[in-house]
Every structure is written in C-alpha cells, then in structure tokens.
Short mmCIF file of C-alpha atoms in Angstrom, two decimals:
data_model
loop_
_atom_site.label_atom_id
_atom_site.label_comp_id
_atom_site.label_asym_id
_atom_site.label_seq_id
_atom_site.Cartn_x
_atom_site.Cartn_y
_atom_site.Cartn_z
CA MET A 795 37.89 34.58 91.48
CA ASP A 796 39.54 34.40 95.31
CA ILE A 797 40.63 37.73 95.66
CA SER A 798 42.56 37.29 99.10
CA ALA A 799 45.85 37.65 97.31
CA LEU A 800 45.10 41.69 97.16
CA ALA A 801 44.96 41.68 101.41
CA GLN A 802 48.55 40.92 101.32
CA ASP A 803 51.00 43.58 101.39
CA ASP A 804 53.90 41.49 99.77
CA TYR A 805 52.16 38.78 97.70
CA THR A 806 55.06 37.62 95.31
CA VAL A 807 55.14 34.79 92.69
CA ASP A 808 57.75 33.09 90.45
CA VAL A 809 56.68 33.69 86.94
CA PRO A 810 58.39 32.55 83.93
CA PHE A 811 60.27 34.69 81.72
CA MET A 812 61.35 33.80 78.33
CA GLU A 813 62.68 29.59 77.81
CA ASP A 814 64.62 29.47 80.89
CA ALA A 815 64.71 32.00 83.59
CA PHE A 816 62.08 32.78 86.36
CA VAL A 817 61.45 36.68 87.73
CA THR A 818 59.83 36.84 91.77
CA LEU A 819 57.20 39.44 91.34
CA ARG A 820 55.43 40.95 93.61
CA TYR A 821 52.11 42.21 93.06
CA VAL A 822 51.80 45.98 92.78
CA SER A 823 48.50 47.39 93.03
CA ARG A 824 46.40 50.09 90.90
CA GLU A 825 47.15 52.51 93.95
CA GLU A 826 50.88 52.08 94.02
CA LEU A 827 51.15 52.09 90.42
CA LEU A 828 49.71 55.20 90.13
CA ALA A 829 51.96 56.57 92.85
CA VAL A 830 54.97 55.10 90.54
CA TYR A 831 53.55 57.07 87.44
CA ARG A 832 53.21 60.23 89.59
CA LYS A 833 56.91 60.08 90.70
CA ALA A 834 57.97 59.59 86.98
CA ARG A 835 56.55 63.27 86.40
CA THR A 836 58.04 66.70 86.63
CA VAL A 837 55.92 69.53 86.94
CA PHE A 838 57.52 72.90 85.76
CA ILE A 839 56.35 76.66 84.72
CA ASP A 840 57.07 76.72 80.96
CA GLN A 841 58.53 79.95 79.09
CA ASP A 842 54.67 81.01 79.35
CA ARG A 843 54.75 80.86 82.81
CA ARG A 844 52.21 78.19 82.44
CA LYS A 845 52.20 74.94 84.56
CA ALA A 846 53.74 72.19 82.50
CA GLU A 847 54.58 68.61 83.11
CA GLU A 848 56.83 66.10 81.54
CA TYR A 849 56.71 62.54 81.85
CA ASP A 850 59.63 60.11 81.74
CA PRO A 851 58.80 56.48 80.95
CA ILE A 852 62.07 55.15 81.55
CA GLN A 853 61.86 56.56 84.85
CA ALA A 854 58.41 55.13 85.61
CA ASP A 855 60.29 51.52 84.37
CA VAL A 856 62.97 52.08 87.22
CA LEU A 857 60.58 52.71 89.72
CA LEU A 858 58.19 49.76 88.72
CA GLY A 859 61.00 47.32 88.87
CA ARG A 860 61.87 48.78 92.21
CA ALA A 861 58.30 48.15 93.64
CA ALA A 862 57.75 44.69 91.88
CA VAL A 863 61.21 42.50 91.13
CA ARG A 864 62.15 40.96 93.94
CA GLY A 865 64.44 38.63 92.49
CA TRP A 866 65.24 36.53 89.51
CA ARG A 867 67.29 33.17 88.55
CA GLY A 868 68.07 32.08 84.98
CA ILE A 869 69.23 35.61 83.63
CA THR A 870 72.95 35.61 82.43
CA MET A 871 75.53 37.98 81.10
CA LYS A 872 78.66 36.88 79.20
CA GLY A 873 77.60 33.07 80.15
CA ARG A 874 77.50 33.88 83.79
CA ASP A 875 74.96 34.16 86.58
CA TYR A 876 73.39 37.83 86.69
CA PRO A 877 72.53 38.06 90.03
CA TYR A 878 69.73 40.19 91.29
CA SER A 879 70.49 43.16 93.09
CA PRO A 880 68.17 46.98 93.10
CA GLU A 881 70.69 48.35 90.78
CA ASN A 882 70.83 45.18 88.42
CA CYS A 883 67.11 45.51 88.18
CA ASP A 884 67.31 49.11 87.32
CA PHE A 885 69.83 48.19 84.46
CA LEU A 886 67.36 45.61 82.88
CA MET A 887 64.33 47.85 83.30
CA ARG A 888 66.35 50.79 81.61
CA LYS A 889 67.89 48.66 78.76
CA TRP A 890 66.22 45.88 78.16
CA HIS A 891 62.76 46.62 76.67
CA ALA A 892 61.29 42.65 76.66
CA PHE A 893 62.30 42.31 80.73
CA ALA A 894 60.39 46.17 81.18
CA LYS A 895 57.18 45.10 79.15
CA PHE A 896 57.09 41.80 81.07
CA VAL A 897 57.45 43.40 84.60
CA SER A 898 54.92 46.00 83.86
CA GLY A 899 52.32 43.63 82.42
CA LYS A 900 52.52 40.92 85.16
CA CYS A 901 53.02 42.62 88.07
CA ALA A 902 49.95 44.49 88.29
CA ASP A 903 47.90 41.40 86.88
CA ILE A 904 46.68 39.77 89.98
CA GLN A 905 44.70 37.01 88.19
CA ALA A 906 47.56 36.17 86.17
CA LEU A 907 49.91 35.80 89.29
CA VAL A 908 47.30 34.13 91.20
CA ARG A 909 46.83 31.71 88.82
CA ARG A 910 50.70 31.06 88.10
CA GLU A 911 50.77 30.34 92.15
CA ARG A 912 47.82 28.18 92.22
CA ASP A 913 49.03 25.97 89.01
CA GLU A 914 52.62 25.62 90.67
CA THR A 915 51.09 24.25 93.88
CA VAL A 916 49.10 21.80 91.79
CA LYS A 917 52.21 20.83 89.73
CA ASN A 918 53.92 20.35 92.85
#
C-alpha cells in the first residue's frame, strides 16, 4: 500500500455519505486524533482532593469535526441546501449521530481515503 498521503499536511478526499451526499474529509493522523481527545478532557480535583478526569464525547466529536470536515454537498434542511460552515459542522457533530459516527470512522482511516481517491481517479 502506498502511504505517501501520510506525508501530506492537508490530504482531503470527497467521501460518499448516505445515498446522495458527499463529505470532504481531511485525514486526521493518530497524533492529531489523540490531541483532540485530550482537549475533550477536563482535569479537576474532586471533593476528596484527588485528581480526576471527565471526558466529554460530544466536545470530542465537535473538535474532530473541526479537524476533519472541509465541506459537503447534498445535505439539506427543510428542502434547502444546508451549507458547510464550521458552525454548521459543529451542529451536525452534536446532533446527528450517523454523521458524527461517519466522520470519526472515516477521517482516521488512511487506507479507505486513499482507496476512495484512487477509485475516483480511475472512474474519471
């Protein structure tokens, strides 16, 4: 497998989502993914004066969406195009489980992204 995509800072691919939508995803490296998860943790001192951590999975999804999603087409709301913006992405990552699961499952899978790009190049 060719891993040259790992050397690119901003490797993006249009990936099909559900029946008729595409999401432009940026590859998120393992290193960056761990940083996102660290940012979604809050460290505090509990009532027994012990260090404790709390993880916010919704915040992690929002941060991951910001890191990975670069755009989309084919997503609508009330019959109208729902345009990409960081804020709209935050909304989808917080409210739509299927979208958040799709983004988190695809953005860190370099093999799937490279395969998608290769298949699209062959098709065109």
